[in-house]
Amino acid sequence: MGTVNTTNVNTLLRSIENTGRDRRRGGYSRPVYSAAERDLREWFTAEASRRGLPVETDRNGILWAWWDLSGGTAETSAEPERRGALVTGSHLDSVPGGGAFDGPLGVASALAAVDLLQAREAAGSLVRNRALAVAVFPEEEGSRFGVACLGSRLLSGAIEPAKALALRDADGNRFADVARANGLDPELMGRDDAVLARIGDFVELHVEQGRGLNTEEFTDAAGRGPAVAVAGSVLGHGRWCFSITGQGNHAGTTLMADRSDPMVAAGQLIVAVRQTAAAQADARATVGRLEPVPGGTNVIASRVDLWLDVRHPDDAVTAALVEKIHGRAQRIAAMEGCTVRLTEESYSGTVHFDAALQRSLEQSVARTVPGAPVLATGAGHDAGVLAARVPAGMLFVRNPSGISHSPEEYVEDADAELGVTALADALQDLL
């Protein structure tokens, strides 16, 4: 194994703090298979190699860094030794203008946790019964091809390969072509039972993306919440695209009374989305992306595409909300002389994490963070997708502001270090 590393998680994060900075939006833009995301994949491979972990890329583009059982090598430790392994990790891609921690915190924490575990093994306080892997999943955010958790969806069979391969980015590039250009064979992509069999349990650490750890229920007299929580569930959520079609025309010569302007309908629909969600307890509905066609300043758009994100703990309520919004969209479009078409791009039902694994995580984390709560999350994660196929669980690290998918996303250094210790303790108990 050589010298045991003891790299601090915050040092790891600072080593990539200039990768993928977005000078226009602020924060980071690291879409899958961009130069920035490829640089991060190379960084991960180098860091894993420093720890003696051989790295492989599976047929869906997921990176796997393996800490095999004693005596194993990259040549000798194949399926029998790695089957039923303990897996941790997260993702390295980001939303446009995202924060520094969404994704990379989980990957860097996994590497730092391996450092702790390797030191414990060297000291004789850890005896492992199975291999450990650190995984990096591509296109978790769906910021380039529109489907969140695309890598884990392909691996688990949650999306048909033909649908995934036909996806296009904003520049019209097909996912199949981009995957091929990055060394993958599109014909081999899809559910991979051999890789799934290697995952005995999956534990993902992630920055908390809300204010759950800073609510009055959990804060102390100083108003500070615990550093770490255990995830209990993931809200059902999906993405839909509304295409509103009107009549493209000249902005200067077309009288206001003669217009069929889809942009006007889109604006009214955005307000309707907010109103509909606000009337339903625990609902979240968002329009965060809108694209007019052709998009000229002095042109009345011929079509406007806008993307809807809806989330709720009850899948039936989510479906009803989307249908209600669709109905309002049809009425609004008709009033403006337009038509509207709704397309579902992705949907994941509410996920409740494996009960036995959750109890194990609670017991382990309590040693480092007494009173660590169990939280539901409104954010989607690869762990939520994998939960349909393997026992999966999550840990959250406190975000003081509760702001995420923004440059203001933040984790304090001390909390990040506690997160690594909690993760290492949880992994040790499971090993």
PDB file of C-alpha atoms in Angstrom, residues 201-399:
ATOM      1  CA  ASP A 201     -24.378  -1.077   0.067  1.00  0.00           C
ATOM      2  CA  PHE A 202     -24.097   2.475  -1.246  1.00  0.00           C
ATOM      3  CA  VAL A 203     -23.563   5.449   1.088  1.00  0.00           C
ATOM      4  CA  GLU A 204     -23.463   8.942  -0.404  1.00  0.00           C
ATOM      5  CA  LEU A 205     -22.328  11.990   1.557  1.00  0.00           C
ATOM      6  CA  HIS A 206     -23.680  15.294   0.245  1.00  0.00           C
ATOM      7  CA  VAL A 207     -23.960  18.912   1.272  1.00  0.00           C
ATOM      8  CA  GLU A 208     -27.432  19.563   2.651  1.00  0.00           C
ATOM      9  CA  GLN A 209     -29.291  21.605   0.072  1.00  0.00           C
ATOM     10  CA  GLY A 210     -31.779  23.253   2.392  1.00  0.00           C
ATOM     11  CA  ARG A 211     -32.191  24.613   5.911  1.00  0.00           C
ATOM     12  CA  GLY A 212     -33.140  21.323   7.567  1.00  0.00           C
ATOM     13  CA  LEU A 213     -30.149  21.297   9.941  1.00  0.00           C
ATOM     14  CA  ASN A 214     -30.671  24.936  10.862  1.00  0.00           C
ATOM     15  CA  THR A 215     -34.342  24.807  11.787  1.00  0.00           C
ATOM     16  CA  GLU A 216     -35.420  25.571  15.354  1.00  0.00           C
ATOM     17  CA  GLU A 217     -36.116  21.889  15.921  1.00  0.00           C
ATOM     18  CA  PHE A 218     -32.402  21.061  15.780  1.00  0.00           C
ATOM     19  CA  THR A 219     -30.466  24.249  16.613  1.00  0.00           C
ATOM     20  CA  ASP A 220     -28.822  24.936  19.961  1.00  0.00           C
ATOM     21  CA  ALA A 221     -28.992  28.098  22.065  1.00  0.00           C
ATOM     22  CA  ALA A 222     -26.476  29.751  19.749  1.00  0.00           C
ATOM     23  CA  GLY A 223     -28.697  28.986  16.762  1.00  0.00           C
ATOM     24  CA  ARG A 224     -26.314  26.376  15.354  1.00  0.00           C
ATOM     25  CA  GLY A 225     -27.530  23.048  14.030  1.00  0.00           C
ATOM     26  CA  PRO A 226     -25.676  19.718  14.085  1.00  0.00           C
ATOM     27  CA  ALA A 227     -22.926  19.209  11.517  1.00  0.00           C
ATOM     28  CA  VAL A 228     -24.288  15.969  10.037  1.00  0.00           C
ATOM     29  CA  ALA A 229     -27.660  14.329   9.419  1.00  0.00           C
ATOM     30  CA  VAL A 230     -28.809  10.989   8.048  1.00  0.00           C
ATOM     31  CA  ALA A 231     -31.177  10.943   5.079  1.00  0.00           C
ATOM     32  CA  GLY A 232     -34.540   9.267   5.462  1.00  0.00           C
ATOM     33  CA  SER A 233     -36.157   9.866   2.090  1.00  0.00           C
ATOM     34  CA  VAL A 234     -36.031  11.757  -1.207  1.00  0.00           C
ATOM     35  CA  LEU A 235     -39.098  13.606  -2.461  1.00  0.00           C
ATOM     36  CA  GLY A 236     -40.632  12.427  -5.701  1.00  0.00           C
ATOM     37  CA  HIS A 237     -39.682  14.782  -8.488  1.00  0.00           C
ATOM     38  CA  GLY A 238     -39.677  15.145 -12.224  1.00  0.00           C
ATOM     39  CA  ARG A 239     -38.965  17.412 -15.163  1.00  0.00           C
ATOM     40  CA  TRP A 240     -41.388  18.356 -17.913  1.00  0.00           C
ATOM     41  CA  CYS A 241     -41.018  20.561 -20.965  1.00  0.00           C
ATOM     42  CA  PHE A 242     -43.805  22.870 -22.172  1.00  0.00           C
ATOM     43  CA  SER A 243     -43.524  23.925 -25.827  1.00  0.00           C
ATOM     44  CA  ILE A 244     -45.772  26.914 -26.504  1.00  0.00           C
ATOM     45  CA  THR A 245     -46.180  27.683 -30.210  1.00  0.00           C
ATOM     46  CA  GLY A 246     -47.452  30.967 -31.613  1.00  0.00           C
ATOM     47  CA  GLN A 247     -46.721  33.106 -34.672  1.00  0.00           C
ATOM     48  CA  GLY A 248     -43.215  34.464 -35.207  1.00  0.00           C
ATOM     49  CA  ASN A 249     -43.263  37.982 -36.605  1.00  0.00           C
ATOM     50  CA  HIS A 250     -41.641  41.408 -36.783  1.00  0.00           C
ATOM     51  CA  ALA A 251     -41.500  43.322 -33.486  1.00  0.00           C
ATOM     52  CA  GLY A 252     -41.966  46.694 -35.181  1.00  0.00           C
ATOM     53  CA  THR A 253     -44.621  46.058 -37.789  1.00  0.00           C
ATOM     54  CA  THR A 254     -46.964  43.686 -35.967  1.00  0.00           C
ATOM     55  CA  LEU A 255     -49.717  45.491 -34.062  1.00  0.00           C
ATOM     56  CA  MET A 256     -50.301  44.364 -30.490  1.00  0.00           C
ATOM     57  CA  ALA A 257     -53.825  43.223 -31.352  1.00  0.00           C
ATOM     58  CA  ASP A 258     -52.489  41.025 -34.167  1.00  0.00           C
ATOM     59  CA  ARG A 259     -50.051  38.982 -32.124  1.00  0.00           C
ATOM     60  CA  SER A 260     -49.995  35.336 -31.095  1.00  0.00           C
ATOM     61  CA  ASP A 261     -47.008  35.698 -28.796  1.00  0.00           C
ATOM     62  CA  PRO A 262     -45.855  32.546 -26.981  1.00  0.00           C
ATOM     63  CA  MET A 263     -43.582  34.599 -24.740  1.00  0.00           C
ATOM     64  CA  VAL A 264     -46.602  36.326 -23.223  1.00  0.00           C
ATOM     65  CA  ALA A 265     -48.212  32.944 -22.603  1.00  0.00           C
ATOM     66  CA  ALA A 266     -44.966  31.636 -21.093  1.00  0.00           C
ATOM     67  CA  GLY A 267     -44.817  34.552 -18.681  1.00  0.00           C
ATOM     68  CA  GLN A 268     -48.362  33.932 -17.501  1.00  0.00           C
ATOM     69  CA  LEU A 269     -47.641  30.217 -17.155  1.00  0.00           C
ATOM     70  CA  ILE A 270     -44.649  30.883 -14.901  1.00  0.00           C
ATOM     71  CA  VAL A 271     -46.891  32.855 -12.549  1.00  0.00           C
ATOM     72  CA  ALA A 272     -49.505  30.074 -12.703  1.00  0.00           C
ATOM     73  CA  VAL A 273     -46.889  27.504 -11.730  1.00  0.00           C
ATOM     74  CA  ARG A 274     -46.035  29.454  -8.606  1.00  0.00           C
ATOM     75  CA  GLN A 275     -49.685  29.939  -7.684  1.00  0.00           C
ATOM     76  CA  THR A 276     -50.548  26.273  -8.184  1.00  0.00           C
ATOM     77  CA  ALA A 277     -47.652  25.021  -6.078  1.00  0.00           C
ATOM     78  CA  ALA A 278     -48.224  27.574  -3.325  1.00  0.00           C
ATOM     79  CA  ALA A 279     -51.795  26.289  -2.913  1.00  0.00           C
ATOM     80  CA  GLN A 280     -50.588  22.734  -2.193  1.00  0.00           C
ATOM     81  CA  ALA A 281     -48.879  21.920   1.113  1.00  0.00           C
ATOM     82  CA  ASP A 282     -45.300  20.603   0.771  1.00  0.00           C
ATOM     83  CA  ALA A 283     -45.242  21.166  -2.991  1.00  0.00           C
ATOM     84  CA  ARG A 284     -42.339  22.733  -4.888  1.00  0.00           C
ATOM     85  CA  ALA A 285     -42.652  23.795  -8.519  1.00  0.00           C
ATOM     86  CA  THR A 286     -40.077  25.755 -10.483  1.00  0.00           C
ATOM     87  CA  VAL A 287     -39.460  27.130 -13.941  1.00  0.00           C
ATOM     88  CA  GLY A 288     -35.715  27.744 -14.066  1.00  0.00           C
ATOM     89  CA  ARG A 289     -35.079  27.567 -17.784  1.00  0.00           C
ATOM     90  CA  LEU A 290     -36.820  29.183 -20.732  1.00  0.00           C
ATOM     91  CA  GLU A 291     -35.746  29.266 -24.387  1.00  0.00           C
ATOM     92  CA  PRO A 292     -37.489  31.422 -27.019  1.00  0.00           C
ATOM     93  CA  VAL A 293     -37.157  30.505 -30.683  1.00  0.00           C
ATOM     94  CA  PRO A 294     -35.534  32.166 -32.580  1.00  0.00           C
ATOM     95  CA  GLY A 295     -34.509  34.368 -29.652  1.00  0.00           C
ATOM     96  CA  GLY A 296     -33.997  37.750 -31.342  1.00  0.00           C
ATOM     97  CA  THR A 297     -34.512  41.057 -29.541  1.00  0.00           C
ATOM     98  CA  ASN A 298     -36.623  42.500 -32.348  1.00  0.00           C
ATOM     99  CA  VAL A 299     -38.462  39.277 -33.132  1.00  0.00           C
ATOM    100  CA  ILE A 300     -41.762  37.967 -31.784  1.00  0.00           C
ATOM    101  CA  ALA A 301     -40.946  34.388 -30.862  1.00  0.00           C
ATOM    102  CA  SER A 302     -42.509  31.591 -32.860  1.00  0.00           C
ATOM    103  CA  ARG A 303     -42.088  29.121 -30.001  1.00  0.00           C
ATOM    104  CA  VAL A 304     -41.047  29.168 -26.364  1.00  0.00           C
ATOM    105  CA  ASP A 305     -39.838  26.083 -24.541  1.00  0.00           C
ATOM    106  CA  LEU A 306     -39.843  26.175 -20.764  1.00  0.00           C
ATOM    107  CA  TRP A 307     -38.911  23.471 -18.300  1.00  0.00           C
ATOM    108  CA  LEU A 308     -40.924  22.641 -15.205  1.00  0.00           C
ATOM    109  CA  ASP A 309     -39.567  20.948 -12.067  1.00  0.00           C
ATOM    110  CA  VAL A 310     -42.214  19.624  -9.632  1.00  0.00           C
ATOM    111  CA  ARG A 311     -41.610  17.848  -6.285  1.00  0.00           C
ATOM    112  CA  HIS A 312     -43.853  16.483  -3.522  1.00  0.00           C
ATOM    113  CA  PRO A 313     -43.642  13.613  -0.986  1.00  0.00           C
ATOM    114  CA  ASP A 314     -46.804  12.014  -2.418  1.00  0.00           C
ATOM    115  CA  ASP A 315     -46.382  10.833  -6.011  1.00  0.00           C
ATOM    116  CA  ALA A 316     -50.128  11.079  -6.672  1.00  0.00           C
ATOM    117  CA  VAL A 317     -50.059  14.741  -5.628  1.00  0.00           C
ATOM    118  CA  THR A 318     -47.094  15.388  -7.917  1.00  0.00           C
ATOM    119  CA  ALA A 319     -49.004  13.903 -10.855  1.00  0.00           C
ATOM    120  CA  ALA A 320     -52.101  15.936  -9.991  1.00  0.00           C
ATOM    121  CA  LEU A 321     -50.052  19.147  -9.762  1.00  0.00           C
ATOM    122  CA  VAL A 322     -48.531  18.606 -13.191  1.00  0.00           C
ATOM    123  CA  GLU A 323     -51.944  17.914 -14.681  1.00  0.00           C
ATOM    124  CA  LYS A 324     -53.373  21.043 -13.050  1.00  0.00           C
ATOM    125  CA  ILE A 325     -50.497  23.131 -14.397  1.00  0.00           C
ATOM    126  CA  HIS A 326     -50.980  21.559 -17.827  1.00  0.00           C
ATOM    127  CA  GLY A 327     -54.632  22.551 -17.774  1.00  0.00           C
ATOM    128  CA  ARG A 328     -53.785  26.139 -16.910  1.00  0.00           C
ATOM    129  CA  ALA A 329     -51.144  26.150 -19.657  1.00  0.00           C
ATOM    130  CA  GLN A 330     -53.723  25.087 -22.237  1.00  0.00           C
ATOM    131  CA  ARG A 331     -56.147  27.833 -21.191  1.00  0.00           C
ATOM    132  CA  ILE A 332     -53.429  30.499 -21.133  1.00  0.00           C
ATOM    133  CA  ALA A 333     -52.103  29.462 -24.542  1.00  0.00           C
ATOM    134  CA  ALA A 334     -55.579  29.529 -26.075  1.00  0.00           C
ATOM    135  CA  MET A 335     -56.189  33.047 -24.768  1.00  0.00           C
ATOM    136  CA  GLU A 336     -53.024  34.208 -26.549  1.00  0.00           C
ATOM    137  CA  GLY A 337     -53.845  32.381 -29.805  1.00  0.00           C
ATOM    138  CA  CYS A 338     -51.149  29.767 -29.160  1.00  0.00           C
ATOM    139  CA  THR A 339     -50.955  26.019 -28.679  1.00  0.00           C
ATOM    140  CA  VAL A 340     -49.045  24.072 -26.042  1.00  0.00           C
ATOM    141  CA  ARG A 341     -47.467  20.612 -25.887  1.00  0.00           C
ATOM    142  CA  LEU A 342     -46.266  18.907 -22.685  1.00  0.00           C
ATOM    143  CA  THR A 343     -43.457  16.314 -22.669  1.00  0.00           C
ATOM    144  CA  GLU A 344     -42.216  14.411 -19.632  1.00  0.00           C
ATOM    145  CA  GLU A 345     -38.411  14.254 -19.600  1.00  0.00           C
ATOM    146  CA  SER A 346     -37.819  12.340 -16.365  1.00  0.00           C
ATOM    147  CA  TYR A 347     -39.581  11.278 -13.196  1.00  0.00           C
ATOM    148  CA  SER A 348     -38.515   9.597  -9.961  1.00  0.00           C
ATOM    149  CA  GLY A 349     -41.016   8.628  -7.291  1.00  0.00           C
ATOM    150  CA  THR A 350     -40.503   9.299  -3.601  1.00  0.00           C
ATOM    151  CA  VAL A 351     -37.707   7.112  -2.230  1.00  0.00           C
ATOM    152  CA  HIS A 352     -37.459   5.797   1.316  1.00  0.00           C
ATOM    153  CA  PHE A 353     -33.936   4.606   2.021  1.00  0.00           C
ATOM    154  CA  ASP A 354     -33.148   1.083   3.191  1.00  0.00           C
ATOM    155  CA  ALA A 355     -34.287   0.850   6.831  1.00  0.00           C
ATOM    156  CA  ALA A 356     -31.486  -1.431   8.069  1.00  0.00           C
ATOM    157  CA  LEU A 357     -28.788   0.676   6.435  1.00  0.00           C
ATOM    158  CA  GLN A 358     -30.368   3.852   7.785  1.00  0.00           C
ATOM    159  CA  ARG A 359     -30.306   2.455  11.344  1.00  0.00           C
ATOM    160  CA  SER A 360     -26.659   1.525  10.923  1.00  0.00           C
ATOM    161  CA  LEU A 361     -25.818   5.023   9.714  1.00  0.00           C
ATOM    162  CA  GLU A 362     -27.690   6.611  12.612  1.00  0.00           C
ATOM    163  CA  GLN A 363     -25.795   4.527  15.160  1.00  0.00           C
ATOM    164  CA  SER A 364     -22.429   5.226  13.542  1.00  0.00           C
ATOM    165  CA  VAL A 365     -22.931   8.964  13.085  1.00  0.00           C
ATOM    166  CA  ALA A 366     -24.144   9.381  16.664  1.00  0.00           C
ATOM    167  CA  ARG A 367     -20.591   8.651  17.886  1.00  0.00           C
ATOM    168  CA  THR A 368     -19.274  11.702  16.043  1.00  0.00           C
ATOM    169  CA  VAL A 369     -22.363  13.933  16.048  1.00  0.00           C
ATOM    170  CA  PRO A 370     -24.637  13.074  19.001  1.00  0.00           C
ATOM    171  CA  GLY A 371     -28.249  13.782  18.184  1.00  0.00           C
ATOM    172  CA  ALA A 372     -27.725  13.783  14.425  1.00  0.00           C
ATOM    173  CA  PRO A 373     -31.273  13.936  13.007  1.00  0.00           C
ATOM    174  CA  VAL A 374     -32.906  12.081  10.140  1.00  0.00           C
ATOM    175  CA  LEU A 375     -33.962  14.398   7.312  1.00  0.00           C
ATOM    176  CA  ALA A 376     -36.054  14.100   4.193  1.00  0.00           C
ATOM    177  CA  THR A 377     -34.610  15.903   1.195  1.00  0.00           C
ATOM    178  CA  GLY A 378     -36.237  17.649  -1.715  1.00  0.00           C
ATOM    179  CA  ALA A 379     -33.124  17.235  -3.861  1.00  0.00           C
ATOM    180  CA  GLY A 380     -32.537  14.281  -6.146  1.00  0.00           C
ATOM    181  CA  HIS A 381     -29.409  12.132  -5.790  1.00  0.00           C
ATOM    182  CA  ASP A 382     -27.765   9.096  -7.350  1.00  0.00           C
ATOM    183  CA  ALA A 383     -28.382   7.288  -4.047  1.00  0.00           C
ATOM    184  CA  GLY A 384     -32.112   7.773  -4.588  1.00  0.00           C
ATOM    185  CA  VAL A 385     -31.917   6.189  -8.039  1.00  0.00           C
ATOM    186  CA  LEU A 386     -29.748   3.278  -6.902  1.00  0.00           C
ATOM    187  CA  ALA A 387     -32.081   2.603  -3.951  1.00  0.00           C
ATOM    188  CA  ALA A 388     -34.404   0.718  -6.300  1.00  0.00           C
ATOM    189  CA  ARG A 389     -31.670  -1.881  -6.931  1.00  0.00           C
ATOM    190  CA  VAL A 390     -29.325  -1.902  -3.918  1.00  0.00           C
ATOM    191  CA  PRO A 391     -29.408  -0.875  -0.226  1.00  0.00           C
ATOM    192  CA  ALA A 392     -28.611   2.854  -0.286  1.00  0.00           C
ATOM    193  CA  GLY A 393     -28.334   5.630   2.270  1.00  0.00           C
ATOM    194  CA  MET A 394     -27.060   9.174   2.638  1.00  0.00           C
ATOM    195  CA  LEU A 395     -25.376  11.574   5.025  1.00  0.00           C
ATOM    196  CA  PHE A 396     -25.843  15.336   4.832  1.00  0.00           C
ATOM    197  CA  VAL A 397     -23.331  17.962   5.961  1.00  0.00           C
ATOM    198  CA  ARG A 398     -24.711  21.240   7.303  1.00  0.00           C
ATOM    199  CA  ASN A 399     -25.088  24.195   4.972  1.00  0.00           C
TER     200      ASN A 399
END
